[in-house]
mmCIF file of C-alpha atoms in Angstrom:
data_model
loop_
_atom_site.group_PDB
_atom_site.id
_atom_site.type_symbol
_atom_site.label_atom_id
_atom_site.label_comp_id
_atom_site.label_asym_id
_atom_site.label_seq_id
_atom_site.Cartn_x
_atom_site.Cartn_y
_atom_site.Cartn_z
ATOM 1 C CA MET Y 1 4.958 -9.843 24.417
ATOM 2 C CA LYS Y 2 4.392 -12.150 21.437
ATOM 3 C CA LYS Y 3 7.750 -13.887 21.943
ATOM 4 C CA PHE Y 4 7.041 -14.355 25.652
ATOM 5 C CA THR Y 5 3.640 -15.893 24.869
ATOM 6 C CA SER Y 6 5.091 -18.295 22.285
ATOM 7 C CA PHE Y 7 7.653 -19.391 24.887
ATOM 8 C CA ILE Y 8 5.315 -19.804 27.880
ATOM 9 C CA VAL Y 9 2.373 -21.557 26.159
ATOM 10 C CA PRO Y 10 4.257 -24.834 25.414
ATOM 11 C CA ILE Y 11 5.465 -24.943 29.022
ATOM 12 C CA ILE Y 12 1.931 -24.515 30.381
ATOM 13 C CA SER Y 13 0.675 -27.224 27.979
ATOM 14 C CA PHE Y 14 3.367 -29.640 29.147
ATOM 15 C CA LEU Y 15 2.616 -28.935 32.830
ATOM 16 C CA ALA Y 16 -1.081 -29.603 32.171
ATOM 17 C CA ILE Y 17 -0.217 -33.009 30.702
ATOM 18 C CA CYS Y 18 1.965 -33.767 33.712
ATOM 19 C CA PHE Y 19 -0.930 -32.947 36.018
ATOM 20 C CA LEU Y 20 -3.251 -35.335 34.130
ATOM 21 C CA LEU Y 21 -0.606 -38.081 34.311
ATOM 22 C CA PHE Y 22 -0.343 -37.557 38.070
ATOM 23 C CA ILE Y 23 -4.093 -38.005 38.478
ATOM 24 C CA PHE Y 24 -4.130 -41.078 36.218
ATOM 25 C CA THR Y 25 -1.138 -42.743 37.945
ATOM 26 C CA PHE Y 26 -2.218 -42.277 41.542
ATOM 27 C CA TYR Y 27 -5.986 -42.557 41.216
ATOM 28 C CA VAL Y 28 -6.711 -44.763 38.146
ATOM 29 C CA ASP Y 29 -3.992 -47.238 37.099
ATOM 30 C CA GLY Y 30 -0.537 -47.005 38.645
ATOM 31 C CA GLU Y 31 1.226 -49.551 36.393
ATOM 32 C CA MET Y 32 -0.043 -48.057 33.187
ATOM 33 C CA GLY Y 33 0.570 -44.588 34.593
ATOM 34 C CA ILE Y 34 4.276 -45.350 35.074
ATOM 35 C CA ILE Y 35 4.578 -46.437 31.438
ATOM 36 C CA LEU Y 36 2.792 -43.267 30.279
ATOM 37 C CA VAL Y 37 5.031 -41.120 32.474
ATOM 38 C CA PHE Y 38 8.117 -42.707 30.907
ATOM 39 C CA PHE Y 39 6.967 -42.081 27.358
ATOM 40 C CA THR Y 40 5.635 -38.621 28.229
ATOM 41 C CA PHE Y 41 9.085 -37.501 29.340
ATOM 42 C CA PHE Y 42 11.162 -39.551 26.907
ATOM 43 C CA ALA Y 43 9.262 -38.512 23.755
ATOM 44 C CA PRO Y 44 9.502 -34.711 24.194
ATOM 45 C CA ILE Y 45 13.130 -34.893 25.279
ATOM 46 C CA SER Y 46 14.165 -36.952 22.231
ATOM 47 C CA SER Y 47 11.979 -34.816 19.956
ATOM 48 C CA THR Y 48 13.553 -31.620 21.311
ATOM 49 C CA ILE Y 49 17.089 -33.013 20.920
ATOM 50 C CA LEU Y 50 16.407 -33.873 17.271
ATOM 51 C CA ALA Y 51 15.016 -30.370 16.686
ATOM 52 C CA LEU Y 52 18.116 -28.780 18.260
ATOM 53 C CA ILE Y 53 20.382 -30.892 16.068
ATOM 54 C CA GLY Y 54 18.360 -29.857 13.025
ATOM 55 C CA ARG Y 55 19.068 -26.155 13.574
ATOM 56 C CA ASN Y 56 22.381 -26.586 11.739
ATOM 57 C CA GLN Y 57 21.217 -29.143 9.181
ATOM 58 C CA ILE Y 58 18.834 -27.129 6.967
ATOM 59 C CA ASP Y 59 19.822 -25.079 3.913
ATOM 60 C CA VAL Y 60 17.223 -22.942 2.138
ATOM 61 C CA SER Y 61 17.540 -21.342 -1.303
ATOM 62 C CA ILE Y 62 15.243 -19.355 -3.609
ATOM 63 C CA LYS Y 63 14.712 -19.639 -7.361
ATOM 64 C CA ASN Y 64 12.401 -17.262 -9.174
ATOM 65 C CA GLU Y 65 11.692 -15.373 -12.383
ATOM 66 C CA ILE Y 66 13.565 -12.078 -12.726
ATOM 67 C CA TYR Y 67 10.622 -10.241 -14.315
ATOM 68 C CA VAL Y 68 6.862 -10.599 -14.332
ATOM 69 C CA LYS Y 69 4.259 -8.488 -16.119
ATOM 70 C CA LYS Y 70 1.765 -6.564 -14.037
ATOM 71 C CA GLY Y 71 -1.375 -8.671 -13.611
ATOM 72 C CA ASN Y 72 0.490 -11.974 -13.991
ATOM 73 C CA THR Y 73 1.700 -14.466 -11.400
ATOM 74 C CA ALA Y 74 5.333 -15.145 -10.517
ATOM 75 C CA ASN Y 75 6.254 -18.580 -9.172
ATOM 76 C CA VAL Y 76 8.954 -18.657 -6.501
ATOM 77 C CA LYS Y 77 10.566 -21.978 -5.609
ATOM 78 C CA ILE Y 78 11.725 -22.375 -2.012
ATOM 79 C CA LEU Y 79 14.183 -25.295 -1.894
ATOM 80 C CA LEU Y 80 14.932 -27.026 1.435
ATOM 81 C CA THR Y 81 17.952 -29.292 1.668
ATOM 82 C CA LYS Y 82 18.560 -31.422 4.774
ATOM 83 C CA LYS Y 83 22.213 -32.267 5.373
ATOM 84 C CA SER Y 84 21.532 -34.932 8.026
ATOM 85 C CA ARG Y 85 19.770 -38.290 7.727
ATOM 86 C CA LEU Y 86 18.243 -37.909 11.181
ATOM 87 C CA PRO Y 87 14.519 -37.115 11.293
ATOM 88 C CA ILE Y 88 14.244 -33.551 12.540
ATOM 89 C CA GLY Y 89 10.550 -32.805 12.673
ATOM 90 C CA PHE Y 90 9.009 -29.853 10.889
ATOM 91 C CA VAL Y 91 10.384 -26.749 9.182
ATOM 92 C CA GLU Y 92 8.386 -23.527 9.454
ATOM 93 C CA ILE Y 93 9.127 -20.803 6.888
ATOM 94 C CA HIS Y 94 7.892 -17.199 7.096
ATOM 95 C CA THR Y 95 8.050 -15.311 3.790
ATOM 96 C CA ASP Y 96 7.861 -11.644 2.916
ATOM 97 C CA SER Y 97 7.671 -9.607 -0.295
ATOM 98 C CA SER Y 98 7.225 -6.027 -1.424
ATOM 99 C CA GLU Y 99 3.776 -4.518 -1.700
ATOM 100 C CA ASN Y 100 3.994 -4.814 -5.485
ATOM 101 C CA PHE Y 101 2.452 -8.229 -4.842
ATOM 102 C CA SER Y 102 -0.766 -9.297 -3.153
ATOM 103 C CA GLN Y 103 -0.597 -11.683 -0.174
ATOM 104 C CA ASN Y 104 2.992 -10.657 0.400
ATOM 105 C CA CYS Y 105 3.375 -12.425 3.793
ATOM 106 C CA LYS Y 106 2.770 -16.134 4.251
ATOM 107 C CA ALA Y 107 3.936 -19.005 6.478
ATOM 108 C CA TYR Y 108 4.600 -22.590 5.396
ATOM 109 C CA ARG Y 109 5.187 -25.710 7.477
ATOM 110 C CA THR Y 110 6.610 -28.845 5.927
ATOM 111 C CA ALA Y 111 7.922 -32.132 7.331
ATOM 112 C CA ALA Y 112 11.666 -32.556 6.989
ATOM 113 C CA SER Y 113 11.762 -36.013 8.674
ATOM 114 C CA PHE Y 114 13.560 -38.451 6.321
ATOM 115 C CA SER Y 115 13.413 -36.617 2.960
ATOM 116 C CA GLU Y 116 16.617 -34.854 1.956
ATOM 117 C CA LYS Y 117 15.018 -32.244 -0.333
ATOM 118 C CA ASN Y 118 11.687 -30.461 -0.225
ATOM 119 C CA GLU Y 119 10.274 -27.874 -2.596
ATOM 120 C CA ILE Y 120 7.619 -25.255 -1.879
ATOM 121 C CA ILE Y 121 6.007 -23.188 -4.655
ATOM 122 C CA HIS Y 122 5.039 -19.686 -3.521
ATOM 123 C CA GLN Y 123 2.889 -17.661 -5.929
ATOM 124 C CA LEU Y 124 3.107 -13.876 -6.136
ATOM 125 C CA ASN Y 125 0.348 -11.938 -7.900
ATOM 126 C CA ALA Y 126 1.844 -8.773 -9.409
ATOM 127 C CA VAL Y 127 -0.489 -5.817 -8.844
ATOM 128 C CA TYR Y 128 1.837 -2.761 -9.077
ATOM 129 C CA GLY Y 129 4.694 -2.133 -11.505
ATOM 130 C CA GLY Y 130 8.211 -1.340 -10.352
ATOM 131 C CA TYR Y 131 11.016 -2.858 -8.313
ATOM 132 C CA GLY Y 132 9.846 -5.812 -6.233
ATOM 133 C CA PHE Y 133 11.465 -8.405 -4.009
ATOM 134 C CA PHE Y 134 10.777 -11.705 -2.270
ATOM 135 C CA SER Y 135 12.531 -12.780 0.913
ATOM 136 C CA ILE Y 136 12.424 -15.278 3.729
ATOM 137 C CA LYS Y 137 12.108 -13.489 7.068
ATOM 138 C CA GLU Y 138 12.463 -16.404 9.472
ATOM 139 C CA ILE Y 139 12.908 -20.183 9.496
ATOM 140 C CA PHE Y 140 12.155 -22.355 12.514
ATOM 141 C CA ILE Y 141 12.679 -26.021 13.381
ATOM 142 C CA CYS Y 142 9.702 -27.478 15.265
ATOM 143 C CA ASP Y 143 9.830 -30.694 17.305
ATOM 144 C CA TYR Y 144 7.478 -33.568 16.449
ATOM 145 C CA LEU Y 145 5.131 -32.948 19.366
ATOM 146 C CA GLY Y 146 4.798 -29.246 18.620
ATOM 147 C CA PHE Y 147 5.925 -28.104 22.070
ATOM 148 C CA PHE Y 148 8.984 -26.077 20.997
ATOM 149 C CA LYS Y 149 10.414 -24.433 17.917
ATOM 150 C CA PHE Y 150 13.891 -23.022 17.396
ATOM 151 C CA ARG Y 151 15.268 -20.543 14.902
ATOM 152 C CA ILE Y 152 17.725 -22.172 12.483
ATOM 153 C CA LYS Y 153 21.391 -21.179 12.712
ATOM 154 C CA THR Y 154 22.267 -21.465 9.019
ATOM 155 C CA PRO Y 155 22.215 -18.120 7.121
ATOM 156 C CA LEU Y 156 18.994 -17.099 5.432
ATOM 157 C CA PRO Y 157 19.082 -16.760 1.631
ATOM 158 C CA PRO Y 158 19.403 -13.189 0.350
ATOM 159 C CA ALA Y 159 16.276 -11.382 -0.851
ATOM 160 C CA SER Y 160 15.495 -12.042 -4.509
ATOM 161 C CA ASN Y 161 14.664 -9.194 -6.915
ATOM 162 C CA ILE Y 162 11.540 -9.485 -9.059
ATOM 163 C CA GLY Y 163 10.851 -6.604 -11.434
ATOM 164 C CA VAL Y 164 7.183 -6.030 -12.196
ATOM 165 C CA ILE Y 165 6.868 -4.710 -15.755
ATOM 166 C CA PRO Y 166 4.343 -1.843 -15.745
ATOM 167 C CA GLU Y 167 1.810 -1.215 -18.479
ATOM 168 C CA ILE Y 168 3.289 1.617 -20.542
ATOM 169 C CA PRO Y 169 0.455 3.840 -21.812
ATOM 170 C CA GLN Y 170 0.135 5.156 -25.350
ATOM 171 C CA VAL Y 171 0.634 8.903 -25.232
ATOM 172 C CA SER Y 172 -0.886 11.086 -27.907
ATOM 173 C CA ALA Y 173 1.409 13.331 -29.947
ATOM 174 C CA SER Y 174 -1.054 16.159 -29.306
ATOM 175 C CA THR Y 175 -0.276 16.290 -25.586
ATOM 176 C CA GLU Y 176 1.150 19.653 -24.578
ATOM 177 C CA LEU Y 177 4.388 18.414 -22.976
ATOM 178 C CA PHE Y 178 5.423 16.512 -26.098
ATOM 179 C CA ARG Y 179 4.637 19.488 -28.336
ATOM 180 C CA THR Y 180 6.776 21.690 -26.111
ATOM 181 C CA ILE Y 181 9.745 19.294 -26.245
ATOM 182 C CA SER Y 182 9.343 18.735 -29.982
ATOM 183 C CA ASP Y 183 9.330 22.482 -30.690
ATOM 184 C CA ILE Y 184 12.514 22.907 -28.620
ATOM 185 C CA VAL Y 185 14.263 20.081 -30.497
ATOM 186 C CA ILE Y 186 13.269 21.423 -33.912
ATOM 187 C CA THR Y 187 14.340 24.972 -33.012
ATOM 188 C CA SER Y 188 17.681 23.750 -31.649
ATOM 189 C CA ASP Y 189 18.194 21.568 -34.716
ATOM 190 C CA ASP Y 190 17.632 24.524 -37.043
ATOM 191 C CA GLU Y 191 20.143 26.608 -35.070
ATOM 192 C CA GLU Y 192 22.690 23.791 -35.268
ATOM 193 C CA GLU Y 193 22.121 23.504 -39.007
ATOM 194 C CA GLN Y 194 22.744 27.232 -39.501
ATOM 195 C CA ASP Y 195 25.909 27.137 -37.396
ATOM 196 C CA SER Y 196 27.407 24.365 -39.560
ATOM 197 C CA SER Y 197 26.276 25.716 -42.952
ATOM 198 C CA LEU Y 198 29.773 26.859 -43.949
ATOM 199 C CA ALA Y 199 31.429 23.539 -43.196
ATOM 200 C CA PHE Y 200 30.449 21.847 -46.442
ATOM 201 C CA SER Y 201 30.632 22.616 -50.141
ATOM 202 C CA ALA Y 202 27.749 23.916 -52.226
ATOM 203 C CA ASN Y 203 27.214 20.449 -53.771
ATOM 204 C CA THR Y 204 25.524 19.214 -50.612
ATOM 205 C CA PHE Y 205 22.804 20.660 -48.452
ATOM 206 C CA PRO Y 206 24.414 23.139 -45.981
ATOM 207 C CA GLY Y 207 25.845 21.459 -42.907
ATOM 208 C CA TYR Y 208 25.250 17.801 -43.794
ATOM 209 C CA GLU Y 209 26.106 14.920 -46.093
ATOM 210 C CA HIS Y 210 23.242 12.655 -47.115
ATOM 211 C CA ARG Y 211 22.318 9.174 -48.256
ATOM 212 C CA GLU Y 212 19.060 7.528 -49.246
ATOM 213 C CA TYR Y 213 16.710 6.483 -46.440
ATOM 214 C CA ILE Y 214 16.925 2.857 -45.277
ATOM 215 C CA GLU Y 215 14.205 1.211 -43.212
ATOM 216 C CA GLY Y 216 15.119 1.530 -39.538
ATOM 217 C CA ASP Y 217 16.749 4.976 -39.840
ATOM 218 C CA SER Y 218 15.595 7.559 -37.336
ATOM 219 C CA LEU Y 219 12.866 9.760 -38.820
ATOM 220 C CA LYS Y 220 14.528 12.722 -37.119
ATOM 221 C CA ARG Y 221 17.476 12.403 -39.512
ATOM 222 C CA ILE Y 222 15.323 12.815 -42.650
ATOM 223 C CA ASN Y 223 16.060 16.089 -44.423
ATOM 224 C CA TRP Y 224 12.709 17.003 -45.896
ATOM 225 C CA LYS Y 225 14.029 19.867 -48.040
ATOM 226 C CA VAL Y 226 16.558 17.672 -49.850
ATOM 227 C CA SER Y 227 14.018 14.817 -50.032
ATOM 228 C CA THR Y 228 11.545 17.126 -51.802
ATOM 229 C CA LYS Y 229 14.142 18.202 -54.364
ATOM 230 C CA ARG Y 230 15.274 14.657 -55.125
ATOM 231 C CA ASN Y 231 11.820 13.009 -54.874
ATOM 232 C CA LYS Y 232 13.121 10.392 -52.423
ATOM 233 C CA LEU Y 233 13.759 10.284 -48.710
ATOM 234 C CA MET Y 234 17.281 11.388 -47.741
ATOM 235 C CA VAL Y 235 18.875 11.125 -44.310
ATOM 236 C CA ARG Y 236 21.789 13.091 -42.858
ATOM 237 C CA LEU Y 237 25.046 11.277 -42.176
ATOM 238 C CA ASP Y 238 26.590 13.468 -39.475
ATOM 239 C CA GLU Y 239 25.772 13.503 -35.771
ATOM 240 C CA ALA Y 240 24.200 16.954 -35.608
ATOM 241 C CA VAL Y 241 20.918 15.551 -34.292
ATOM 242 C CA SER Y 242 22.554 13.974 -31.232
ATOM 243 C CA SER Y 243 23.871 17.338 -30.112
ATOM 244 C CA VAL Y 244 20.330 18.639 -29.626
ATOM 245 C CA GLN Y 245 18.868 15.673 -27.788
ATOM 246 C CA PRO Y 246 16.889 16.359 -24.609
ATOM 247 C CA VAL Y 247 18.117 14.942 -21.297
ATOM 248 C CA ILE Y 248 15.848 12.863 -19.039
ATOM 249 C CA VAL Y 249 16.895 12.278 -15.424
ATOM 250 C CA PHE Y 250 14.980 9.398 -13.795
ATOM 251 C CA ASP Y 251 15.446 9.779 -10.035
ATOM 252 C CA LEU Y 252 13.360 7.225 -8.167
ATOM 253 C CA TYR Y 253 13.588 7.846 -4.442
ATOM 254 C CA ARG Y 254 11.469 7.328 -1.343
ATOM 255 C CA GLU Y 255 11.584 8.995 2.046
ATOM 256 C CA LYS Y 256 12.728 6.617 4.796
ATOM 257 C CA GLN Y 257 9.497 6.891 6.759
ATOM 258 C CA ASN Y 258 7.361 6.374 3.657
ATOM 259 C CA ASN Y 259 7.215 2.666 2.740
ATOM 260 C CA SER Y 260 3.485 2.420 2.265
ATOM 261 C CA LYS Y 261 1.524 1.098 -0.675
ATOM 262 C CA GLY Y 262 0.901 4.708 -1.715
ATOM 263 C CA ALA Y 263 4.635 5.161 -2.379
ATOM 264 C CA ILE Y 264 4.668 2.102 -4.652
ATOM 265 C CA ILE Y 265 1.650 3.417 -6.570
ATOM 266 C CA ARG Y 266 3.421 6.771 -7.087
ATOM 267 C CA GLU Y 267 6.550 5.018 -8.329
ATOM 268 C CA GLU Y 268 4.542 2.899 -10.760
ATOM 269 C CA ARG Y 269 2.879 6.037 -12.118
ATOM 270 C CA LEU Y 270 6.293 7.623 -12.625
ATOM 271 C CA TYR Y 271 7.425 4.644 -14.729
ATOM 272 C CA GLU Y 272 4.283 5.036 -16.833
ATOM 273 C CA SER Y 273 4.740 8.809 -17.216
ATOM 274 C CA VAL Y 274 8.405 8.695 -18.222
ATOM 275 C CA PHE Y 275 8.397 5.634 -20.471
ATOM 276 C CA GLY Y 276 5.133 6.659 -22.093
ATOM 277 C CA LEU Y 277 6.817 9.934 -23.066
ATOM 278 C CA LEU Y 278 10.020 8.153 -24.139
ATOM 279 C CA THR Y 279 8.073 5.766 -26.361
ATOM 280 C CA LEU Y 280 6.383 8.698 -28.091
ATOM 281 C CA LEU Y 281 9.678 10.579 -28.548
ATOM 282 C CA ILE Y 282 11.340 7.557 -30.164
ATOM 283 C CA LYS Y 283 8.310 6.963 -32.382
ATOM 284 C CA GLN Y 284 8.634 10.551 -33.597
ATOM 285 C CA GLY Y 285 12.368 10.160 -34.252
ATOM 286 C CA ILE Y 286 13.633 12.108 -31.220
ATOM 287 C CA GLY Y 287 16.444 10.419 -29.297
ATOM 288 C CA CYS Y 288 17.255 11.204 -25.661
ATOM 289 C CA ARG Y 289 20.081 11.021 -23.171
ATOM 290 C CA PHE Y 290 18.835 9.113 -20.144
ATOM 291 C CA PHE Y 291 20.373 9.321 -16.650
ATOM 292 C CA TYR Y 292 19.569 6.955 -13.787
ATOM 293 C CA ARG Y 293 21.140 5.158 -10.815
ATOM 294 C CA ASP Y 294 22.247 1.541 -11.206
ATOM 295 C CA VAL Y 295 22.155 -1.263 -8.610
ATOM 296 C CA SER Y 296 25.386 0.035 -7.033
ATOM 297 C CA GLY Y 297 24.020 3.575 -6.768
ATOM 298 C CA ASN Y 298 26.320 4.911 -9.498
ATOM 299 C CA LEU Y 299 25.058 7.453 -12.020
ATOM 300 C CA CYS Y 300 24.607 5.941 -15.500
ATOM 301 C CA GLU Y 301 24.013 7.619 -18.854
ATOM 302 C CA ARG Y 302 22.445 5.828 -21.816
ATOM 303 C CA SER Y 303 21.448 7.070 -25.236
ATOM 304 C CA VAL Y 304 17.878 6.068 -26.111
ATOM 305 C CA GLU Y 305 17.152 6.071 -29.829
ATOM 306 C CA SER Y 306 15.229 2.819 -30.368
ATOM 307 C CA ASP Y 307 12.570 0.641 -28.779
ATOM 308 C CA ASP Y 308 15.166 -2.032 -27.990
ATOM 309 C CA MET Y 309 17.295 0.418 -26.024
ATOM 310 C CA LEU Y 310 14.195 1.713 -24.225
ATOM 311 C CA ASN Y 311 13.271 -1.824 -23.126
ATOM 312 C CA GLN Y 312 16.828 -2.524 -21.977
ATOM 313 C CA ILE Y 313 16.777 0.546 -19.737
ATOM 314 C CA LEU Y 314 13.323 -0.286 -18.374
ATOM 315 C CA PHE Y 315 14.399 -3.817 -17.441
ATOM 316 C CA ALA Y 316 17.597 -2.494 -15.869
ATOM 317 C CA LEU Y 317 15.627 0.000 -13.741
ATOM 318 C CA LEU Y 318 13.230 -2.693 -12.510
ATOM 319 C CA THR Y 319 16.121 -4.462 -10.746
ATOM 320 C CA VAL Y 320 17.341 -1.324 -8.933
ATOM 321 C CA PRO Y 321 16.078 -0.977 -5.336
ATOM 322 C CA VAL Y 322 14.365 2.313 -4.564
ATOM 323 C CA THR Y 323 16.834 4.557 -2.754
ATOM 324 C CA THR Y 324 15.975 6.184 0.562
ATOM 325 C CA ASP Y 325 19.026 8.380 0.961
ATOM 326 C CA ASN Y 326 19.972 11.365 -1.186
ATOM 327 C CA PRO Y 327 18.833 12.411 -4.656
ATOM 328 C CA ILE Y 328 21.064 12.101 -7.712
ATOM 329 C CA ASP Y 329 24.079 14.387 -7.630
ATOM 330 C CA TYR Y 330 23.108 16.837 -10.375
ATOM 331 C CA SER Y 331 26.587 18.348 -10.473
ATOM 332 C CA LYS Y 332 27.729 15.153 -12.246
ATOM 333 C CA ILE Y 333 25.197 15.496 -15.061
ATOM 334 C CA ASP Y 334 26.550 17.111 -18.209
ATOM 335 C CA THR Y 335 23.696 19.189 -19.631
ATOM 336 C CA GLY Y 336 25.855 21.548 -21.673
ATOM 337 C CA SER Y 337 24.669 20.318 -25.092
ATOM 338 C CA ALA Y 338 21.102 19.475 -24.061
ATOM 339 C CA CYS Y 339 18.243 21.318 -25.708
ATOM 340 C CA ALA Y 340 15.981 20.507 -22.728
ATOM 341 C CA VAL Y 341 16.226 18.826 -19.343
ATOM 342 C CA ILE Y 342 13.377 16.702 -17.951
ATOM 343 C CA ILE Y 343 13.672 15.553 -14.332
ATOM 344 C CA ALA Y 344 11.360 12.721 -13.246
ATOM 345 C CA VAL Y 345 10.717 12.189 -9.510
ATOM 346 C CA PRO Y 346 7.777 10.692 -7.541
ATOM 347 C CA PHE Y 347 7.227 13.979 -5.696
ATOM 348 C CA LEU Y 348 9.128 17.133 -4.760
ATOM 349 C CA SER Y 349 10.008 17.564 -1.104
ATOM 350 C CA THR Y 350 11.296 20.967 0.031
ATOM 351 C CA GLY Y 351 14.912 19.826 0.191
ATOM 352 C CA TYR Y 352 14.721 18.131 -3.172
ATOM 353 C CA ALA Y 353 13.168 21.214 -4.769
ATOM 354 C CA THR Y 354 16.132 23.263 -3.529
ATOM 355 C CA ALA Y 355 18.579 20.800 -5.109
ATOM 356 C CA ILE Y 356 16.819 21.069 -8.492
ATOM 357 C CA ASP Y 357 16.659 24.865 -8.330
ATOM 358 C CA ASN Y 358 20.434 24.867 -7.879
ATOM 359 C CA LEU Y 359 20.960 22.877 -11.077
ATOM 360 C CA LYS Y 360 23.180 24.840 -13.448
ATOM 361 C CA TYR Y 361 20.883 24.220 -16.395
ATOM 362 C CA ASN Y 362 17.735 26.332 -16.070
ATOM 363 C CA GLU Y 363 16.716 26.909 -19.712
ATOM 364 C CA ASN Y 364 13.964 24.681 -21.141
ATOM 365 C CA GLY Y 365 13.831 22.595 -17.980
ATOM 366 C CA CYS Y 366 10.809 20.851 -16.490
ATOM 367 C CA VAL Y 367 9.927 18.257 -13.853
ATOM 368 C CA ILE Y 368 7.562 15.269 -14.118
ATOM 369 C CA VAL Y 369 5.975 14.089 -10.859
ATOM 370 C CA SER Y 370 3.404 11.436 -9.998
ATOM 371 C CA ASP Y 371 2.234 13.031 -6.736
ATOM 372 C CA THR Y 372 0.944 16.591 -7.096
ATOM 373 C CA ILE Y 373 -0.321 16.905 -3.502
ATOM 374 C CA ASN Y 374 3.052 16.593 -1.753
ATOM 375 C CA THR Y 375 4.939 18.576 -4.397
ATOM 376 C CA THR Y 376 6.750 21.821 -3.573
ATOM 377 C CA PRO Y 377 6.552 24.528 -6.297
ATOM 378 C CA LEU Y 378 9.737 25.412 -8.181
ATOM 379 C CA ALA Y 379 10.924 28.881 -9.149
ATOM 380 C CA SER Y 380 12.544 28.072 -12.502
ATOM 381 C CA TYR Y 381 10.961 24.816 -13.670
ATOM 382 C CA ASP Y 382 7.485 23.874 -14.852
ATOM 383 C CA ILE Y 383 6.021 20.828 -13.091
ATOM 384 C CA TRP Y 384 4.019 18.293 -15.103
ATOM 385 C CA TYR Y 385 2.022 15.192 -14.236
ATOM 386 C CA MET Y 386 0.134 12.535 -16.209
ATOM 387 C CA ASP Y 387 -3.611 12.463 -15.602
ATOM 388 C CA GLU Y 388 -5.944 9.464 -15.784
ATOM 389 C CA ASN Y 389 -6.361 10.000 -19.564
ATOM 390 C CA ASN Y 390 -2.577 9.801 -20.144
ATOM 391 C CA ASN Y 391 -2.325 13.502 -20.921
ATOM 392 C CA TYR Y 392 0.409 15.633 -19.369
ATOM 393 C CA LYS Y 393 -0.886 18.595 -17.402
ATOM 394 C CA LEU Y 394 0.854 21.461 -15.654
ATOM 395 C CA VAL Y 395 0.702 21.560 -11.856
ATOM 396 C CA LYS Y 396 -1.017 24.811 -10.999
#
């Protein structure tokens, strides 16, 4: 209906002008009326021809920042290049962006006439963290008189990714989820130490070789017993700690019919929940194995043992579009040496809950969600969420 209206209104306007010209020519001034009739028909015809020619003469590109912090403004440059020297009227651009930004839809009209290049600055106010995008939905060429407009034939530029960096909260070490994970890591580490106690001579502490602590070493590698005996901090040289690292699976997905602002808010909260916990784990000297999907949809594994690595993974995730197909294939995740498995999802649908229950690893496993209302209970996993005070609570 909207397209039909936009097509019929210019025709009605033109017919109304023709009617007024008829009255003027035959009842007011015939000589002047003939001149007006000539220009009335000549002007729109020439204007329309120029607009039709211009459909193939406009190239549009986008330049923007890759990342923007939540609460800041991202500037997007829309560059128009005219390949013809002919004046071609006006260019009308309709933009679109994800709901991570306020005022995500806007239309611009600019004169292309004789200038070869035009630049439009579009500002995006980042209000929700996560993956965001900016795109151009439609571009039209309008004739000078404003009677007609035509969609351009040149390809539209691809959508541009803009990651909105969320505000990662500071999580207290007293929160119950961290204490649970920390206890599991320490217990697993002690078991590993006992298993390797016969591998070394009596001149070293059982299971490990040591050196003096250097600034930047992981606190988890400090052997407090040896440090007490030698009155200086000593760190272990082997890789026993890595064998008891917890696994975190970050599976950001969205149901196809759910593209509302509420979904974006849930996804932002999941970023805060997971990376708040990761920041605390690294601060306490506990490294993690982190699984996620990359831009191509392939499963990636990264070891997270420092703030730099954490930031690299966060920035990589912010450029990955939210998937609307299937969850991560858990059969491809090696959890054999993990002391705990933490699965992070926005919410648990019934089908997704079944997939997690079928995961081979069921010991010391838990799930972090950001939506407790639409979450299906699990038989073998505890479900946690972060409340408004940045404390992790069990879903009852």
